[in-house]
Tab-separated table of C-alpha atoms in Angstrom:
chain	number	residue	atom	x	y	z
M	1	MET	CA	0.007	-0.277	0.566
M	2	THR	CA	1.052	3.557	-1.026
M	3	ILE	CA	1.892	5.924	1.264
M	4	ALA	CA	-1.114	8.040	-0.734
M	5	LEU	CA	-3.436	5.890	0.697
M	6	HIS	CA	-2.978	6.862	4.193
M	7	LEU	CA	-3.395	10.888	3.213
M	8	LEU	CA	-7.089	11.107	4.381
M	9	THR	CA	-7.309	9.405	6.834
M	10	ALA	CA	-4.157	11.019	7.984
M	11	ALA	CA	-5.466	15.444	7.515
M	12	VAL	CA	-9.004	13.873	9.806
M	13	ILE	CA	-6.738	12.012	12.470
M	14	ILE	CA	-3.442	14.995	12.713
M	15	SER	CA	-6.480	17.760	13.177
M	16	SER	CA	-7.518	16.065	15.739
M	17	ILE	CA	-3.960	14.890	17.511
M	18	LEU	CA	-3.738	19.301	17.306
M	19	ARG	CA	-6.468	20.329	18.647
M	20	ILE	CA	-5.708	19.214	22.338
M	21	SER	CA	-2.992	22.075	21.988
M	22	SER	CA	-2.519	25.024	22.132
M	23	SER	CA	0.645	25.537	21.811
M	24	ILE	CA	2.071	24.740	18.794
M	25	SER	CA	2.612	26.821	15.596
M	26	THR	CA	2.606	26.481	12.271
M	27	LYS	CA	5.756	27.405	11.638
M	28	THR	CA	6.433	24.499	14.254
M	29	ILE	CA	4.205	22.453	12.107
M	30	ALA	CA	5.657	22.815	8.958
M	31	ASP	CA	9.359	22.263	10.950
M	32	ALA	CA	8.173	19.154	12.070
M	33	SER	CA	6.888	16.945	8.796
M	34	GLU	CA	10.626	18.372	7.396
M	35	ILE	CA	12.009	16.845	9.941
M	36	LEU	CA	10.335	13.800	10.041
M	37	THR	CA	9.833	13.101	5.943
M	38	ASN	CA	13.501	13.383	5.668
M	39	SER	CA	14.833	11.152	8.655
M	40	GLY	CA	12.347	8.640	6.809
M	41	PHE	CA	9.262	9.124	8.546
M	42	THR	CA	6.708	10.161	5.249
M	43	SER	CA	3.176	8.537	6.698
M	44	MET	CA	3.159	10.870	10.087
M	45	ALA	CA	5.267	13.815	7.741
M	46	LEU	CA	1.511	13.332	5.563
M	47	MET	CA	-0.201	13.442	8.962
M	48	VAL	CA	1.721	16.839	10.601
M	49	GLU	CA	1.521	19.018	7.193
M	50	PHE	CA	-2.249	18.824	7.453
M	51	VAL	CA	-2.627	20.523	10.697
M	52	SER	CA	-4.504	23.406	10.266
M	53	PRO	CA	-3.376	25.679	14.156
M	54	GLN	CA	-7.197	27.309	13.424
M	55	THR	CA	-8.271	24.098	15.327
M	56	GLN	CA	-6.206	23.670	17.928
M	57	ILE	CA	-7.994	24.417	21.265
M	58	PRO	CA	-6.178	25.726	24.449
M	59	ASN	CA	-7.402	22.477	27.384
M	60	SER	CA	-3.076	20.626	26.785
M	61	PRO	CA	0.045	23.060	25.990
M	62	ALA	CA	1.231	19.809	24.909
M	63	VAL	CA	1.888	16.535	23.016
M	64	THR	CA	4.517	13.857	22.818
M	65	ILE	CA	3.957	11.694	19.161
M	66	PHE	CA	4.738	8.277	18.269
M	67	SER	CA	6.125	7.433	15.044
M	68	PRO	CA	6.121	3.686	13.100
M	69	PRO	CA	7.831	3.762	10.196
M	70	ASP	CA	7.279	3.522	6.444
M	71	THR	CA	7.110	0.147	6.313
M	72	ALA	CA	5.354	0.018	9.806
M	73	PHE	CA	2.508	1.810	7.399
M	74	GLU	CA	2.528	-0.834	4.354
M	75	ARG	CA	3.299	-4.045	6.031
M	76	SER	CA	0.359	-3.669	8.723
M	77	GLY	CA	-2.277	-1.620	6.322
M	78	GLN	CA	-4.013	1.975	7.501
M	79	PRO	CA	-4.884	2.102	11.247
M	80	SER	CA	-8.106	2.567	12.264
M	81	LEU	CA	-8.811	6.351	13.811
M	82	SER	CA	-8.690	4.533	17.496
M	83	THR	CA	-4.976	2.765	16.397
M	84	PHE	CA	-3.218	5.793	15.597
M	85	GLU	CA	-5.179	7.676	18.104
M	86	LEU	CA	-3.364	5.270	20.448
M	87	HIS	CA	0.842	7.187	19.537
M	88	LEU	CA	-0.442	10.484	21.080
M	89	VAL	CA	0.283	11.453	25.171
M	90	PRO	CA	-1.310	14.745	25.672
M	91	LEU	CA	1.358	15.554	27.453
M	92	ALA	CA	5.577	16.447	26.411
M	93	LEU	CA	7.239	13.181	27.376
M	94	THR	CA	11.269	13.439	27.441
M	95	PHE	CA	13.371	10.353	26.813
M	96	GLY	CA	14.567	10.916	30.323
M	97	ARG	CA	10.575	10.426	31.664
M	98	LEU	CA	10.731	7.665	29.144
M	99	ARG	CA	13.208	5.615	30.448
M	100	ALA	CA	12.224	6.518	34.322
M	101	LEU	CA	8.871	4.682	34.139
M	102	PRO	CA	8.643	2.473	36.529
M	103	THR	CA	7.739	-0.910	34.828
M	104	GLY	CA	4.266	-1.430	34.865
M	105	ALA	CA	3.423	1.714	34.841
M	106	ARG	CA	1.032	3.344	32.760
M	107	ILE	CA	0.611	6.852	29.909
M	108	THR	CA	-2.258	8.165	29.455
M	109	THR	CA	-3.409	8.633	25.309
M	110	MET	CA	-5.905	9.146	23.666
M	111	SER	CA	-7.693	6.760	23.013
M	112	GLY	CA	-8.120	5.760	25.677
M	113	LYS	CA	-6.529	3.144	26.063
M	114	SER	CA	-2.862	3.429	28.109
M	115	LEU	CA	0.156	2.637	27.244
M	116	ILE	CA	2.058	0.548	29.092
M	117	ALA	CA	6.259	1.206	29.899
M	118	THR	CA	7.637	-2.146	29.461
M	119	SER	CA	11.762	-0.373	29.728
M	120	SER	CA	14.036	-3.410	31.197
M	121	ASN	CA	18.085	-1.695	31.689
M	122	GLN	CA	19.052	-1.733	28.345
M	123	VAL	CA	15.698	-0.733	26.409
M	124	VAL	CA	13.676	2.376	27.055
M	125	SER	CA	9.963	0.827	25.639
M	126	VAL	CA	6.414	0.886	25.525
M	127	ASN	CA	4.000	-2.414	25.431
M	128	GLY	CA	7.153	-3.903	24.164
M	129	VAL	CA	7.714	-1.936	21.315
M	130	GLY	CA	11.377	-0.272	21.462
M	131	ILE	CA	11.241	3.674	21.900
M	132	ASN	CA	14.209	5.365	19.349
M	133	GLN	CA	16.881	7.780	20.855
M	134	PRO	CA	16.855	10.980	19.959
M	135	PRO	CA	13.888	12.114	19.719
M	136	LEU	CA	12.951	12.992	15.631
M	137	PHE	CA	11.568	16.263	16.751
M	138	ASN	CA	11.441	18.440	20.318
M	139	ASP	CA	10.402	21.788	20.805
M	140	GLY	CA	9.420	21.724	24.170
M	141	PHE	CA	5.766	21.062	23.504
M	142	LEU	CA	6.211	19.002	20.875
M	143	VAL	CA	7.939	15.681	20.788
M	144	ILE	CA	8.086	13.206	18.210
M	145	TYR	CA	9.759	9.522	18.655
M	146	GLY	CA	10.219	7.237	15.962
M	147	VAL	CA	9.430	4.252	16.943
M	148	ASP	CA	10.051	0.049	15.865
M	149	ASP	CA	5.974	-0.671	14.821
M	150	PHE	CA	2.402	-0.186	14.840
M	151	PHE	CA	1.707	0.173	19.404
M	152	ASP	CA	-0.698	-3.165	19.954
M	153	PRO	CA	-3.862	-1.656	21.619
M	154	ASN	CA	-4.549	-5.431	23.453
M	155	PHE	CA	-1.510	-5.742	24.187
M	156	VAL	CA	-1.547	-7.452	27.689
M	157	PHE	CA	1.380	-7.057	29.752
M	158	ALA	CA	2.997	-9.858	31.635
M	159	THR	CA	4.959	-10.350	34.590
M	160	SER	CA	7.400	-13.604	34.667
M	161	ASN	CA	5.511	-14.520	38.552
M	162	SER	CA	1.909	-13.659	39.955
M	163	ASN	CA	3.008	-11.373	42.439
M	164	SER	CA	2.400	-8.411	40.037
M	165	THR	CA	2.322	-6.048	41.830
M	166	ALA	CA	5.950	-6.603	43.371
M	167	ARG	CA	7.294	-6.084	40.405
M	168	CYS	CA	7.756	-1.109	39.990
M	169	VAL	CA	11.365	-1.538	39.477
M	170	VAL	CA	12.288	2.372	38.001
M	171	PRO	CA	15.351	0.831	35.528
M	172	GLY	CA	18.904	2.660	36.289
M	173	THR	CA	17.686	3.350	39.431
M	174	GLN	CA	17.469	0.635	41.824
M	175	LYS	CA	20.744	-0.795	43.361
M	176	PRO	CA	20.494	-4.150	44.713
M	177	VAL	CA	20.005	-4.663	48.387
M	178	GLN	CA	19.325	-6.683	51.267
M	179	PRO	CA	16.799	-8.271	52.358
M	180	LEU	CA	14.401	-6.183	54.452
M	181	ALA	CA	13.989	-8.818	57.300
M	182	ASP	CA	18.125	-7.220	57.696
M	183	PHE	CA	16.850	-3.130	58.144
M	184	SER	CA	14.185	-2.021	60.587
M	185	PHE	CA	11.645	0.539	60.491
M	186	SER	CA	12.228	1.806	63.651
M	187	GLU	CA	14.237	5.095	62.605
M	188	ALA	CA	11.290	5.733	59.820
M	189	SER	CA	8.551	5.302	62.883
M	190	GLU	CA	10.406	7.373	65.430
M	191	VAL	CA	9.812	10.182	62.521
M	192	LEU	CA	6.051	9.226	61.932
M	193	ARG	CA	5.542	9.623	65.267
M	194	SER	CA	7.143	12.972	65.974
M	195	ARG	CA	5.498	15.007	62.521
M	196	GLY	CA	1.795	12.987	63.498
M	197	TYR	CA	1.652	9.753	61.793
M	198	ALA	CA	1.494	8.144	64.825
M	199	VAL	CA	-0.688	4.739	62.817
M	200	MET	CA	1.474	4.334	60.371
M	201	ALA	CA	4.254	4.239	62.109
M	202	SER	CA	2.629	1.498	64.515
M	203	PHE	CA	1.402	-0.317	62.095
M	204	LEU	CA	5.521	-0.453	60.813
M	205	ASP	CA	5.905	-1.374	64.352
M	206	MET	CA	3.714	-4.050	63.428
M	207	GLN	CA	5.853	-5.644	61.379
M	208	LEU	CA	2.887	-5.504	58.701
M	209	MET	CA	5.495	-5.545	56.230
M	210	LEU	CA	7.395	-9.059	57.312
M	211	GLY	CA	5.811	-10.309	54.452
M	212	PHE	CA	8.510	-9.906	51.766
M	213	ASN	CA	11.490	-10.295	54.617
M	214	ASP	CA	12.277	-13.376	52.142
M	215	GLN	CA	12.572	-10.364	49.085
M	216	THR	CA	15.076	-8.012	47.949
M	217	ARG	CA	12.686	-4.521	47.336
M	218	LYS	CA	12.995	-1.093	47.852
M	219	LEU	CA	10.173	0.670	49.276
M	220	THR	CA	7.364	3.757	49.094
M	221	VAL	CA	5.145	3.784	51.567
M	222	LEU	CA	2.785	6.408	51.528
M	223	ALA	CA	1.939	7.988	55.608
M	224	PRO	CA	-1.857	8.843	55.923
M	225	VAL	CA	-1.906	11.756	58.971
M	226	ASP	CA	-3.447	10.191	61.984
M	227	GLU	CA	-6.580	12.914	62.325
M	228	VAL	CA	-8.150	10.377	59.083
M	229	MET	CA	-6.135	6.346	59.871
M	230	GLU	CA	-8.029	7.357	63.628
M	231	THR	CA	-11.235	6.931	62.110
M	232	LEU	CA	-10.551	3.478	60.143
M	233	VAL	CA	-8.611	2.361	63.641
M	234	GLY	CA	-11.000	-0.188	65.273
M	235	ASN	CA	-11.618	-2.858	62.282
M	236	VAL	CA	-8.180	-5.273	62.359
M	237	ALA	CA	-9.685	-7.782	59.561
M	238	ASP	CA	-9.490	-4.460	57.747
M	239	TYR	CA	-5.716	-3.521	58.239
M	240	ALA	CA	-3.979	-5.487	56.013
M	241	SER	CA	-5.922	-4.113	53.057
M	242	LEU	CA	-5.108	0.018	54.514
M	243	PHE	CA	-1.822	-0.052	54.924
M	244	LEU	CA	-1.168	-3.166	51.461
M	245	ARG	CA	-1.918	0.027	49.451
M	246	HIS	CA	-0.434	3.210	50.672
M	247	VAL	CA	2.784	0.510	49.728
M	248	ILE	CA	5.067	1.029	46.266
M	249	PRO	CA	6.858	-1.920	45.955
M	250	CYS	CA	9.704	0.716	44.750
M	251	LYS	CA	11.760	3.830	46.430
M	252	LEU	CA	9.445	6.847	44.358
M	253	THR	CA	11.048	10.517	45.394
M	254	TRP	CA	9.244	13.148	45.775
M	255	MET	CA	11.376	14.393	42.903
M	256	ASP	CA	11.453	11.281	41.187
M	257	LEU	CA	7.276	11.282	41.764
M	258	VAL	CA	8.069	15.147	40.027
M	259	ASP	CA	9.415	13.146	37.294
M	260	LEU	CA	6.918	10.828	36.891
M	261	GLY	CA	4.077	13.535	36.176
M	262	ASP	CA	0.152	12.962	34.947
M	263	GLY	CA	-0.611	10.135	33.778
M	264	VAL	CA	1.011	7.810	35.310
M	265	SER	CA	-0.243	5.199	36.457
M	266	LEU	CA	1.781	3.038	39.609
M	267	ARG	CA	1.014	-0.857	41.677
M	268	THR	CA	0.861	-0.772	44.485
M	269	TYR	CA	1.453	-4.688	46.741
M	270	LEU	CA	-2.967	-4.569	47.568
M	271	ASP	CA	-3.170	-6.760	44.121
M	272	GLY	CA	-5.354	-4.317	41.604
M	273	PHE	CA	-4.678	-1.498	43.199
M	274	LEU	CA	-3.881	1.438	41.537
M	275	ILE	CA	-1.986	4.944	41.851
M	276	ASN	CA	-2.933	7.122	39.978
M	277	LEU	CA	-0.152	10.075	39.645
M	278	SER	CA	-1.644	14.556	38.603
M	279	ARG	CA	0.882	17.484	38.709
M	280	THR	CA	-1.075	20.959	39.043
M	281	THR	CA	2.208	23.617	38.892
M	282	ASP	CA	2.372	27.539	40.136
M	283	ARG	CA	4.029	28.739	37.194
M	284	PHE	CA	5.857	31.415	39.817
M	285	SER	CA	6.858	28.895	42.353
M	286	GLU	CA	9.099	25.356	42.066
M	287	SER	CA	7.559	24.722	45.483
M	288	ALA	CA	3.661	25.465	45.199
M	289	ASP	CA	4.024	22.669	43.173
M	290	THR	CA	1.764	19.626	44.290
M	291	MET	CA	1.157	16.400	44.254
M	292	MET	CA	-1.926	14.433	44.050
M	293	LEU	CA	-1.890	10.520	44.126
M	294	ASN	CA	-5.448	9.669	43.068
M	295	GLU	CA	-7.848	12.342	45.957
M	296	ALA	CA	-4.918	12.353	48.668
M	297	GLU	CA	-2.227	15.568	48.035
M	298	ILE	CA	1.073	14.668	49.387
M	299	GLU	CA	1.512	17.225	52.339
M	300	ALA	CA	4.707	15.718	53.878
M	301	PRO	CA	7.354	15.430	50.824
M	302	ASP	CA	10.484	13.237	51.571
M	303	LEU	CA	8.858	12.671	55.072
M	304	TYR	CA	11.313	9.829	56.337
M	305	GLN	CA	13.952	8.014	53.789
M	306	ASN	CA	17.032	5.709	53.559
M	307	ASP	CA	18.734	3.488	50.719
M	308	TRP	CA	15.548	1.260	50.090
M	309	LEU	CA	12.648	3.307	52.304
M	310	VAL	CA	10.821	6.965	51.293
M	311	VAL	CA	7.885	7.790	53.187
M	312	HIS	CA	5.930	10.040	52.272
M	313	GLY	CA	3.222	11.807	53.983
M	314	LEU	CA	-0.461	12.417	52.915
M	315	ASN	CA	-3.760	14.779	53.696
M	316	ASP	CA	-6.056	11.691	52.934
M	317	ILE	CA	-6.141	8.152	52.916
M	318	LEU	CA	-6.076	6.375	49.123
M	319	MET	CA	-9.909	4.849	48.581
M	320	VAL	CA	-10.435	1.304	47.318
M	321	THR	CA	-13.368	2.920	44.949
M	322	ASP	CA	-16.438	0.805	44.606
M	323	ASP	CA	-15.082	-0.880	40.877
M	324	GLY	CA	-11.383	-1.835	42.437
M	325	GLU	CA	-12.765	-2.495	45.420
M	326	GLU	CA	-14.293	-6.534	45.452
M	327	ASP	CA	-11.383	-7.692	43.120
M	328	ALA	CA	-8.902	-6.318	45.465
M	329	GLU	CA	-10.473	-7.927	48.525
M	330	LEU	CA	-11.659	-11.215	46.994
M	331	ASP	CA	-6.761	-10.940	46.279
M	332	LEU	CA	-6.392	-10.301	49.327
M	333	LYS	CA	-8.299	-13.065	51.014
M	334	GLU	CA	-6.777	-15.978	48.316
M	335	ARG	CA	-3.117	-14.911	49.261
M	336	GLN	CA	-4.329	-14.855	52.703
M	337	GLY	CA	-5.995	-18.440	52.221
M	338	SER	CA	-6.659	-20.469	55.694
M	339	LYS	CA	-3.630	-17.799	57.660
M	340	ARG	CA	-4.941	-16.648	61.058
M	341	PRO	CA	-7.073	-13.130	60.415
M	342	GLY	CA	-6.023	-10.399	61.870
M	343	HIS	CA	-2.362	-11.455	61.394
M	344	VAL	CA	-1.005	-9.423	58.844
M	345	GLY	CA	2.744	-10.885	58.923
M	346	ASP	CA	1.295	-14.425	57.509
M	347	GLU	CA	-0.784	-12.876	54.448
M	348	LEU	CA	2.357	-12.266	52.200
């Protein structure tokens, strides 16, 4: 199939792509199209050529496009609109930010489906498709990467074992550490108590992490403030779910979370429970940034940290939604089996 056969669809799709941006100028579009053509991405260049800045509306200030090569267009035929939109992300993603995404993190696209980070230490990839460095085009508002092929809309992220929530690893930033059994939470608990997070400190003192002692891990603990935690304390049977959904199986400092930014979902130790990141920025003050994890705000970033653990203070509890509550509870009960109820150390 020749490039010309993609022309009509390209015009429609790229018009919908950049309607989301109020910052992409006619000159930017022309420059991007020329670079794409010269780099062997003629199909995507044709799409860019049909963009009209007058169709843009002020919504997202930037867009990232993942461009398959011409050979992918010729091999797969004319992709559907939804497949094209799977290659469009309504924010500017630097290569460093893509590389820092935890394995299994989700990236929101214009198609309504999410891409999944599948990078290894050697290759940065999304949905199992390699992303080429450097970007073909990047002016801070429009970023275009060459990718090896089209993303599969039906891609399923597979893990090497059933403990899928324990695979949140940031490539290139995690160093091997000793098993958690060799470490103590006492220092972290002390800091938490002194800052108004005594309930989460008590959870740590109760050795709720005992189930992870046979594994090598780095952890992020999200500690809701005492005022909100005290409203849920009392039902021992709920402690496991409450605690596990506030623990991320990798170490993510405040700056790591800022670098990840909007449109990323992180797994937790409660199977099926995801934390969605969103960030609002005060253009006049970097320190005024607000990071939201679901509906909770990080009010005390980097409250405590060492080589293998970081704790952030939250102003609210990460609640299980009605849609995910049943699945999460079933997963937890399956892990508990016939173990003693309420003894969280036996549950994992």
